[in-house]
XYZ file of C-alpha atoms in Angstrom:
634
model
C 23.258 -12.465 -36.085
C 25.118 -10.395 -38.603
C 23.945 -7.105 -40.028
C 25.136 -4.545 -42.511
C 24.351 -1.005 -43.547
C 22.632 -0.030 -46.777
C 24.833 0.179 -49.827
C 23.528 1.483 -53.119
C 23.602 -1.058 -55.974
C 26.043 -0.416 -58.740
C 23.485 -0.284 -61.547
C 21.282 2.818 -61.222
C 17.803 3.087 -62.625
C 17.507 5.557 -65.503
C 14.069 7.160 -65.591
C 13.232 10.259 -67.660
C 12.491 13.299 -65.559
C 9.582 15.184 -67.080
C 9.056 17.270 -63.994
C 7.688 20.603 -65.143
C 6.024 21.961 -62.000
C 6.167 21.300 -58.288
C 2.735 19.700 -57.912
C 3.315 17.451 -60.940
C 6.815 16.537 -59.725
C 5.391 15.335 -56.433
C 3.080 12.910 -58.219
C 5.812 11.751 -60.584
C 8.273 11.187 -57.744
C 5.768 9.152 -55.795
C 4.756 7.205 -58.885
C 8.359 6.374 -59.727
C 8.738 4.502 -56.460
C 5.442 2.636 -56.842
C 6.269 1.593 -60.408
C 9.717 0.394 -59.449
C 8.120 -1.989 -56.998
C 6.767 -4.063 -59.891
C 10.067 -4.527 -61.682
C 12.065 -7.702 -61.526
C 15.442 -7.970 -59.893
C 18.145 -10.579 -59.912
C 17.893 -13.269 -57.248
C 19.591 -12.192 -54.064
C 19.305 -8.439 -54.707
C 18.025 -6.742 -51.534
C 16.024 -8.342 -48.758
C 12.556 -9.775 -48.624
C 9.865 -8.245 -46.428
C 10.651 -7.785 -42.780
C 7.728 -9.995 -41.846
C 9.503 -13.127 -43.080
C 10.056 -15.274 -39.932
C 13.380 -17.044 -39.428
C 14.737 -19.423 -36.822
C 17.346 -18.565 -34.213
C 20.097 -19.154 -36.802
C 18.573 -16.661 -39.251
C 17.299 -19.307 -41.683
C 13.726 -19.312 -43.041
C 11.361 -21.577 -41.108
C 10.155 -24.415 -43.303
C 7.051 -25.313 -41.286
C 5.493 -22.337 -39.489
C 2.857 -24.530 -37.864
C 5.503 -25.896 -35.476
C 6.545 -22.467 -34.223
C 5.021 -19.242 -32.966
C 1.413 -18.654 -31.996
C -0.013 -18.482 -28.489
C 2.133 -21.329 -27.121
C 5.360 -19.481 -27.934
C 3.876 -16.238 -26.620
C 3.142 -17.838 -23.245
C 6.852 -18.470 -22.619
C 7.515 -14.811 -23.396
C 4.677 -13.627 -21.155
C 6.330 -15.314 -18.168
C 9.434 -13.180 -18.575
C 7.429 -9.960 -18.755
C 5.323 -10.968 -15.744
C 8.443 -11.470 -13.611
C 10.006 -8.236 -14.866
C 6.875 -6.260 -14.000
C 6.642 -8.009 -10.630
C 10.198 -6.905 -9.837
C 9.652 -3.411 -11.252
C 6.533 -2.686 -9.191
C 7.885 -4.544 -6.186
C 10.884 -2.219 -6.153
C 8.905 0.927 -7.000
C 6.655 0.584 -3.941
C 8.867 -1.154 -1.389
C 12.062 0.752 -2.146
C 10.593 4.056 -0.898
C 9.724 2.424 2.442
C 13.068 0.536 2.533
C 15.054 3.746 2.093
C 12.980 5.514 4.762
C 12.760 2.788 7.429
C 16.056 0.932 6.868
C 18.450 3.354 5.150
C 16.984 6.299 7.137
C 16.517 8.624 4.191
C 13.737 11.293 4.209
C 10.512 10.471 2.366
C 11.063 13.235 -0.189
C 14.575 12.157 -1.183
C 13.524 8.485 -1.181
C 10.614 9.261 -3.526
C 12.862 11.234 -5.885
C 15.470 8.458 -5.873
C 12.845 5.861 -6.787
C 11.346 8.188 -9.417
C 14.794 8.554 -10.982
C 15.255 4.779 -10.899
C 11.899 4.280 -12.632
C 12.720 6.979 -15.161
C 16.156 5.643 -16.059
C 14.846 2.086 -16.392
C 12.314 3.285 -18.972
C 14.151 6.040 -20.844
C 17.181 3.804 -21.368
C 14.859 1.346 -23.139
C 15.920 3.045 -26.352
C 19.283 1.306 -25.872
C 17.639 -2.114 -25.753
C 15.469 -1.258 -28.740
C 18.515 -0.081 -30.688
C 20.559 -3.215 -29.968
C 17.616 -5.476 -30.849
C 16.805 -3.753 -34.142
C 20.419 -3.170 -35.151
C 22.491 -6.192 -34.178
C 21.251 -8.731 -31.644
C 17.624 -9.326 -32.524
C 14.906 -9.302 -29.886
C 15.595 -12.815 -28.543
C 19.261 -12.290 -27.710
C 18.612 -8.805 -26.320
C 16.050 -10.226 -23.886
C 18.355 -13.135 -23.019
C 21.289 -10.864 -22.141
C 19.447 -8.147 -20.262
C 17.200 -10.466 -18.275
C 20.390 -12.021 -16.882
C 21.645 -8.550 -15.923
C 18.298 -7.842 -14.274
C 18.632 -11.019 -12.203
C 22.131 -10.008 -11.070
C 20.790 -6.626 -9.890
C 17.977 -8.267 -7.904
C 20.451 -10.612 -6.223
C 22.535 -7.564 -5.261
C 19.505 -5.822 -3.731
C 18.650 -8.993 -1.816
C 22.154 -9.063 -0.345
C 21.819 -5.399 0.641
C 18.602 -6.110 2.551
C 19.895 -9.345 4.098
C 23.368 -8.422 5.375
C 23.842 -5.932 8.206
C 27.059 -4.603 6.712
C 25.111 -2.909 3.905
C 22.642 -1.013 6.136
C 23.052 1.501 9.008
C 22.601 0.563 12.658
C 18.921 -0.080 13.450
C 19.272 0.001 17.276
C 17.198 2.612 19.117
C 15.535 3.745 15.922
C 11.812 3.844 16.674
C 9.022 5.709 14.875
C 9.641 8.923 16.845
C 13.326 8.860 15.923
C 12.384 8.397 12.271
C 10.042 11.390 12.446
C 12.728 13.539 14.089
C 15.395 12.304 11.676
C 17.683 11.246 14.554
C 18.342 7.671 13.357
C 21.841 6.828 12.173
C 21.931 7.621 8.431
C 23.330 5.233 5.871
C 27.015 5.648 5.119
C 27.907 7.036 1.666
C 29.368 3.711 0.512
C 26.217 1.878 1.646
C 24.021 4.200 -0.415
C 26.474 3.866 -3.314
C 26.167 0.073 -3.236
C 22.360 0.300 -3.097
C 22.268 2.702 -6.042
C 24.660 0.542 -8.084
C 22.584 -2.632 -7.748
C 19.331 -0.679 -8.105
C 20.438 0.893 -11.377
C 21.801 -2.452 -12.524
C 18.208 -3.710 -12.444
C 17.178 -0.532 -14.291
C 19.750 -1.328 -16.990
C 18.419 -4.877 -17.250
C 14.844 -3.633 -17.572
C 15.972 -1.279 -20.348
C 16.806 -4.236 -22.564
C 13.739 -6.307 -21.737
C 10.926 -3.753 -21.880
C 11.118 -2.627 -25.560
C 11.608 -6.165 -26.845
C 9.152 -8.412 -25.000
C 5.908 -7.035 -26.451
C 7.405 -6.842 -29.961
C 8.929 -10.315 -29.736
C 5.601 -11.716 -28.568
C 3.772 -10.014 -31.450
C 6.359 -11.454 -33.860
C 4.992 -14.924 -33.077
C 1.841 -14.218 -35.130
C 1.705 -14.367 -38.926
C 0.530 -11.067 -40.369
C -0.525 -12.844 -43.564
C -3.258 -14.563 -41.567
C -6.754 -13.238 -42.244
C -7.447 -12.785 -38.527
C -4.058 -11.181 -37.788
C -5.550 -7.859 -36.612
C -7.826 -9.644 -34.153
C -4.979 -11.821 -32.878
C -2.732 -8.793 -32.435
C -5.433 -6.873 -30.597
C -6.032 -9.790 -28.226
C -2.310 -10.350 -27.802
C -1.620 -6.833 -26.518
C -4.590 -7.006 -24.151
C -3.415 -10.374 -22.824
C 0.135 -9.054 -22.652
C -0.960 -6.185 -20.444
C -3.030 -8.591 -18.376
C 0.228 -10.414 -17.577
C 1.821 -7.076 -16.680
C -1.087 -6.436 -14.321
C -0.821 -9.869 -12.692
C 2.860 -9.199 -12.031
C 1.945 -5.860 -10.419
C -0.803 -7.435 -8.278
C 1.605 -10.091 -6.998
C 4.158 -7.368 -6.198
C 1.617 -5.295 -4.272
C 0.230 -8.233 -2.270
C 2.375 -11.337 -1.957
C 5.715 -9.492 -1.931
C 4.409 -7.007 0.632
C 3.118 -9.902 2.762
C 6.523 -11.615 2.577
C 8.179 -8.354 3.614
C 5.935 -7.995 6.663
C 6.239 -11.623 7.751
C 9.819 -12.465 6.718
C 11.615 -9.160 6.286
C 13.115 -7.110 3.493
C 15.662 -9.736 2.441
C 12.985 -12.366 1.854
C 10.800 -9.855 -0.058
C 13.532 -8.818 -2.470
C 14.749 -12.419 -2.639
C 11.310 -13.533 -3.837
C 11.643 -11.089 -6.749
C 15.016 -12.593 -7.653
C 13.589 -16.137 -7.506
C 10.662 -15.159 -9.745
C 13.036 -13.619 -12.288
C 15.267 -16.704 -12.225
C 12.322 -19.048 -12.858
C 11.016 -16.852 -15.686
C 14.471 -16.863 -17.295
C 14.480 -20.665 -17.342
C 11.001 -20.716 -18.903
C 12.031 -18.171 -21.526
C 15.048 -20.220 -22.584
C 12.973 -23.423 -22.534
C 10.722 -21.978 -25.236
C 13.622 -21.235 -27.606
C 12.760 -23.958 -30.211
C 9.248 -22.499 -30.598
C 10.158 -18.875 -31.299
C 9.924 -17.043 -34.588
C 12.554 -14.367 -35.141
C 12.996 -11.324 -37.382
C 16.323 -10.337 -38.877
C 17.925 -7.234 -37.345
C 18.217 -4.522 -39.981
C 21.506 -2.871 -39.084
C 21.936 0.317 -37.096
C 18.726 2.365 -37.347
C 20.550 5.404 -35.970
C 23.041 5.196 -38.831
C 20.218 4.998 -41.379
C 18.528 8.017 -39.800
C 21.828 9.930 -39.861
C 22.377 9.002 -43.529
C 18.974 10.419 -44.470
C 19.574 13.662 -42.584
C 23.064 14.130 -44.068
C 21.974 13.268 -47.629
C 18.966 15.598 -47.383
C 21.217 18.400 -46.088
C 23.697 17.939 -48.938
C 20.886 18.273 -51.506
C 18.829 20.879 -49.685
C 19.238 23.403 -52.537
C 18.485 20.919 -55.343
C 14.987 21.666 -56.737
C 12.587 18.852 -57.541
C 12.367 20.236 -61.100
C 16.086 19.999 -61.886
C 16.735 18.659 -65.385
C 19.435 16.250 -64.221
C 16.938 14.581 -61.890
C 16.435 10.864 -62.494
C 13.745 10.286 -59.846
C 13.390 9.002 -56.315
C 15.858 6.211 -55.751
C 14.708 2.748 -54.708
C 15.748 -0.821 -55.383
C 13.779 -2.389 -58.232
C 11.510 -5.364 -57.583
C 9.818 -6.320 -54.339
C 12.997 -6.418 -52.291
C 14.149 -3.853 -49.751
C 17.653 -2.507 -49.236
C 17.168 -2.881 -45.474
C 17.511 -6.278 -43.872
C 14.411 -7.189 -41.905
C 12.203 -4.663 -43.706
C 9.674 -4.595 -46.487
C 9.353 -1.608 -48.812
C 7.464 1.450 -47.631
C 5.440 3.514 -50.144
C 6.416 7.125 -50.705
C 4.407 9.815 -48.869
C 4.305 13.588 -49.225
C 5.050 14.331 -45.576
C 8.300 16.155 -44.705
C 9.200 16.772 -48.342
C 12.548 18.207 -47.270
C 13.639 14.653 -46.395
C 12.776 13.457 -49.937
C 15.912 15.293 -51.038
C 17.902 12.409 -49.566
C 16.379 10.066 -52.186
C 16.740 12.438 -55.146
C 18.807 10.564 -57.706
C 20.858 12.825 -59.940
C 22.967 11.858 -62.939
C 25.993 13.238 -61.135
C 25.517 10.659 -58.377
C 27.277 8.116 -60.574
C 27.104 4.352 -60.580
C 27.922 3.641 -56.939
C 26.945 6.621 -54.764
C 27.645 6.776 -51.071
C 24.636 6.013 -48.827
C 25.513 9.325 -47.151
C 24.579 11.067 -50.410
C 21.751 8.939 -51.811
C 19.229 6.926 -49.761
C 16.353 4.703 -50.807
C 12.735 5.817 -50.504
C 12.141 3.139 -47.844
C 15.015 4.507 -45.773
C 13.630 8.046 -46.031
C 10.124 6.867 -45.133
C 11.518 5.126 -42.028
C 12.707 8.482 -40.734
C 9.405 10.141 -41.614
C 7.488 7.477 -39.673
C 9.708 7.842 -36.601
C 9.088 11.600 -36.629
C 5.331 11.272 -37.164
C 5.017 8.814 -34.272
C 6.620 11.114 -31.681
C 3.600 13.304 -30.727
C 1.382 10.343 -29.757
C 3.630 8.706 -27.106
C 4.698 12.233 -26.042
C 1.083 12.900 -25.066
C 1.194 9.932 -22.664
C 4.035 11.495 -20.648
C 1.470 13.356 -18.556
C -0.387 10.112 -17.856
C 2.870 8.602 -16.613
C 3.454 11.655 -14.411
C 0.108 10.966 -12.715
C 0.900 7.251 -12.369
C 4.256 8.073 -10.779
C 2.787 10.622 -8.393
C 0.043 8.226 -7.320
C 2.561 5.483 -6.540
C 4.531 7.739 -4.179
C 2.142 10.433 -2.920
C -0.870 8.187 -2.362
C 1.279 5.983 -0.131
C 1.817 9.024 2.096
C -1.946 9.633 2.065
C -2.635 6.014 3.002
C -0.360 6.242 6.067
C -2.851 8.711 7.571
C -5.950 6.593 6.847
C -7.616 3.469 8.228
C -6.732 0.497 6.004
C -8.816 -2.115 7.816
C -11.256 -4.368 5.965
C -13.306 -5.695 8.877
C -10.730 -7.197 11.227
C -8.095 -7.482 8.490
C -5.593 -4.624 8.312
C -4.213 -4.109 4.817
C -0.589 -2.880 4.744
C -0.210 0.608 3.342
C 2.191 -0.591 0.653
C -0.582 -2.854 -0.660
C -2.769 0.095 -1.627
C -1.448 0.377 -5.215
C -2.830 -3.129 -5.830
C -6.238 -1.602 -6.455
C -5.319 0.023 -9.792
C -3.991 -3.408 -10.768
C -7.224 -5.090 -9.754
C -9.245 -2.546 -11.740
C -7.006 -3.143 -14.768
C -7.454 -6.895 -14.359
C -11.238 -6.501 -14.216
C -11.406 -4.157 -17.222
C -9.225 -6.427 -19.352
C -11.364 -9.437 -18.445
C -14.545 -7.552 -19.400
C -13.030 -5.728 -22.373
C -14.268 -8.043 -25.133
C -17.570 -8.943 -23.501
C -18.639 -5.424 -22.505
C -16.604 -2.547 -23.959
C -16.086 -3.811 -27.526
C -19.758 -4.665 -28.275
C -21.031 -1.399 -26.757
C -18.441 0.871 -28.360
C -18.752 -0.937 -31.723
C -22.345 0.262 -31.944
C -21.196 3.833 -31.355
C -18.027 3.982 -33.453
C -18.630 1.239 -36.013
C -15.031 0.115 -35.502
C -14.622 -3.707 -35.533
C -12.499 -3.572 -32.357
C -14.758 -1.066 -30.610
C -12.331 1.835 -30.968
C -9.245 2.585 -32.997
C -5.850 2.609 -31.333
C -5.732 6.409 -31.105
C -9.297 6.548 -29.809
C -8.330 4.177 -26.999
C -5.329 6.335 -26.107
C -7.597 9.388 -26.032
C -10.171 7.670 -23.806
C -7.427 6.766 -21.350
C -6.032 10.306 -21.249
C -9.504 11.737 -20.582
C -10.131 9.296 -17.725
C -6.727 10.159 -16.228
C -7.920 13.781 -15.947
C -10.932 12.613 -13.929
C -8.656 10.504 -11.745
C -6.265 13.267 -10.720
C -9.126 15.778 -10.328
C -10.850 13.428 -7.891
C -7.510 12.986 -6.108
C -7.490 16.751 -5.454
C -11.078 16.742 -4.199
C -10.504 13.880 -1.755
C -7.165 15.206 -0.544
C -8.774 18.535 0.333
C -11.377 16.663 2.397
C -8.752 14.388 4.023
C -6.492 17.277 5.023
C -9.416 19.276 6.448
C -10.517 16.209 8.426
C -7.004 15.708 9.829
C -6.729 19.325 10.986
C -10.242 19.325 12.452
C -9.590 16.174 14.519
C -6.139 17.114 15.821
C -3.889 15.070 13.513
C -2.111 18.037 11.953
C 1.316 17.034 13.275
C 0.837 13.229 13.307
C 1.268 12.348 9.650
C 2.229 8.698 10.303
C -0.708 8.074 12.641
C -3.783 6.594 10.903
C -7.121 8.283 11.538
C -9.464 5.454 12.620
C -12.688 7.040 11.343
C -11.493 7.881 7.816
C -11.154 4.913 5.485
C -8.299 4.589 3.037
C -10.708 3.049 0.555
C -11.802 6.496 -0.582
C -8.525 6.302 -2.511
C -10.027 3.469 -4.550
C -11.888 5.938 -6.744
C -8.722 7.599 -8.023
C -6.934 4.233 -8.127
C -9.629 2.586 -10.246
C -9.930 5.556 -12.583
C -6.186 5.639 -13.225
C -6.248 1.853 -13.741
C -8.935 2.185 -16.415
C -6.973 5.044 -17.996
C -3.865 2.880 -18.100
C -5.710 0.007 -19.812
C -6.967 2.154 -22.645
C -3.920 4.395 -23.138
C -0.983 2.047 -22.661
C -2.456 -1.009 -24.402
C -3.679 1.131 -27.288
C -0.286 2.840 -27.494
C 1.675 -0.449 -27.564
C -0.496 -1.828 -30.360
C -0.326 1.477 -32.245
C 3.473 1.686 -32.079
C 3.981 -1.946 -33.105
C 1.751 -1.674 -36.171
C 2.896 1.782 -37.273
C 6.661 1.439 -36.701
C 8.849 0.407 -39.673
C 9.543 -3.330 -39.975
C 13.202 -2.998 -38.977
C 12.440 -0.624 -36.093
C 9.672 -2.432 -34.170
C 11.686 -2.534 -30.936
C 12.539 1.160 -31.143
C 8.866 1.851 -31.816
C 7.937 -0.061 -28.654
C 10.704 1.787 -26.813
C 8.823 5.023 -27.516
C 6.188 3.928 -24.976
C 8.849 3.107 -22.374
C 10.635 6.402 -23.034
C 7.355 8.255 -22.465
C 7.031 6.367 -19.169
C 10.562 7.280 -18.165
C 10.145 10.924 -19.104
C 6.975 10.871 -17.016
C 9.019 9.767 -14.002
C 11.648 12.454 -14.595
C 8.945 15.055 -15.215
C 7.340 14.056 -11.905
C 10.622 14.668 -10.088
C 11.138 17.990 -11.881
C 7.587 19.155 -11.162
C 8.000 18.122 -7.508
C 11.229 20.096 -7.201
C 9.757 23.192 -8.867
C 6.628 23.087 -6.706
C 8.677 22.668 -3.521
C 10.939 25.568 -4.480
C 8.159 27.937 -5.548
C 5.667 27.214 -2.758
C 8.134 27.148 0.160
C 8.978 30.423 1.901
C 11.274 29.966 4.941
C 11.082 33.669 5.845
C 7.325 33.457 6.422
C 7.585 29.902 7.745
C 5.434 28.800 4.824
C 5.686 25.070 4.069
C 5.739 23.765 0.527
C 2.746 22.022 -1.026
C 4.711 18.760 -0.797
C 6.199 18.995 2.689
C 6.882 15.693 4.441
C 4.040 16.313 6.904
C 1.160 15.697 4.510
C -1.414 16.971 7.024
C -0.210 20.565 6.794
C 0.933 20.362 3.168
C -1.180 21.212 0.112
C -1.337 17.982 -1.886
C -4.783 19.005 -3.159
C -3.342 22.100 -4.858
C -0.681 19.902 -6.407
C -3.275 17.450 -7.781
C -5.258 20.305 -9.305
C -2.086 21.626 -10.916
C -1.658 18.204 -12.511
C -5.311 18.361 -13.621
C -4.711 21.621 -15.485
C -1.553 20.252 -17.128
C -3.456 17.086 -18.113
C -6.230 19.105 -19.779
C -3.668 21.058 -21.820
C -1.964 17.786 -22.754
C -5.311 16.243 -23.796
C -6.033 19.162 -26.142
C -2.631 18.680 -27.770
C -3.373 14.965 -28.170
C -6.686 15.683 -29.909
C -4.853 17.926 -32.368
C -2.077 15.360 -33.001
C -4.476 12.433 -33.375
C -6.653 14.389 -35.802
C -3.647 15.099 -38.047
C -2.204 11.582 -37.905
C -2.790 9.211 -40.825
C -2.374 5.476 -40.309
C 0.099 3.775 -42.637
C -2.679 1.723 -44.220
C -4.488 4.958 -45.113
C -1.343 6.428 -46.657
C -0.713 3.261 -48.654
C -4.253 3.447 -50.037
C -3.780 7.133 -50.909
C -0.509 6.298 -52.693
C -2.316 3.620 -54.706
C -5.064 6.112 -55.619
C -2.435 8.669 -56.683
C -0.853 6.100 -58.962
C -4.194 5.245 -60.546
C -4.961 8.931 -61.128
C -1.597 9.552 -62.753
C -1.992 6.532 -65.010
C -5.441 7.790 -65.997
C -4.064 11.259 -66.791
C -1.193 9.835 -68.842
C -3.510 7.632 -70.868
């Protein structure tokens, strides 16, 4: 689909500038934009609202009843389920694969997987940019899901062919502990990293687009749109959870029974089937027009505001805040956005002066909607930033709790659960909470908050962050008990030997708490970002959540490295808190450090959430301002 950048219309609006004082000028500037929205414009000037659905060819859909809705969303859910299955399947199994097959130490394997997880999420901004700017969400998913499949096939080949792995002869558990197994050759590790990061690149294009593309299938003019959207994001995350549960159970079972090649191959097969289902649903999808490069529009606002930074709002040559007349927007795929008083320095970019002439450069004069896009992107940042700490905890639990589980008894009766299956329990808790969400949580919380959905989006994020603090605090308490038990019963130097009298299911408490935290925070965040992001930047808005997840992974690696460096003292033979032998390490201290950081992060979230105003609230305030000004003028 084609796209173009904003170009100012040739005919400028001439509006008298009776701006005598700063406070009055603010009201007049805001009013000018609101009034201009009611003027008529020639047919074809600007673009209609970004919510207008089109078909795959960019043409308006004549009969919406034949497209979109839950049926179309189901085809999209399948793609996300397979992507999450592959993502979690790699995140858990790759640590063990690098340790047992590639003969890499646990610490370096964990950091490598953390970096893989981080890159796959942080680079989501690339997929969001391409979707919003040029390709649209459908084609972005189509291209990157194919890349993802190619990466999974490459990993399958690595695990299936002996040429890609070091010699496994005479490499028993003792040799692994002593580090005497033949290490992987540099080119073998290079190949593994190439195909691993190829899957990360594929995930970067899928993750920011799938939730937004699924939400696009619902008509926001419908009276029950808010309810549908709320249920959609909960069901969407339910599919994510199912993919994770399958990865932590069925894929692990295949690995144990059939080997690493079959396990990774099952992920490739699942992704291939989901791709076929996604393409099969093409006639049912509703699309949104890409609005041109959002980064260019942001740059134009910053440059234009800088050029006019010394122009006062009371200047006599001032015409007003520039915007297209009528109900059309200058940005393809976007509706108009009312003017707000936040970040007034950016309003300089929309200050229309007589000297601007009849056809000013968009690098000198921007529309109000374009300026408000930038304001929204800035105002959104603190909320997903506060979830970085939650993602740090999630990342640490995936890697560190596996090391804990190796020292514990994982039997359920006569059935022995593989250690790599342990992360399935957060998934099961998420599945249970999502199933009970509307029957239990919403009715109870509605009585407390009065909110029709039980809690607002920011309240849900806050609930999740608070529960994550409890989760990591309990992790520290149990780890202190587990380590003391290991030392007391003579397991101090046997960190891969399970202790038969200490059950691994004590880990379920921290697993279930972090699962509940994830339900509230991540689902609330996805819904919040989709609704609050500008029309032409929905994918980038969704990418914010993925970026927070990626930064959480990188932050986990950085925190691990700092802790290892600070707490290790070779001169005194003092081991680090995160030494490979977990039984004489100090994982409990590390968990309590994360608890303190989480509390600080939660306080910052409370401050940010208190200051944030939803777009609907700002629109209502703008309408009230207009009515007050009209009353004063009359």
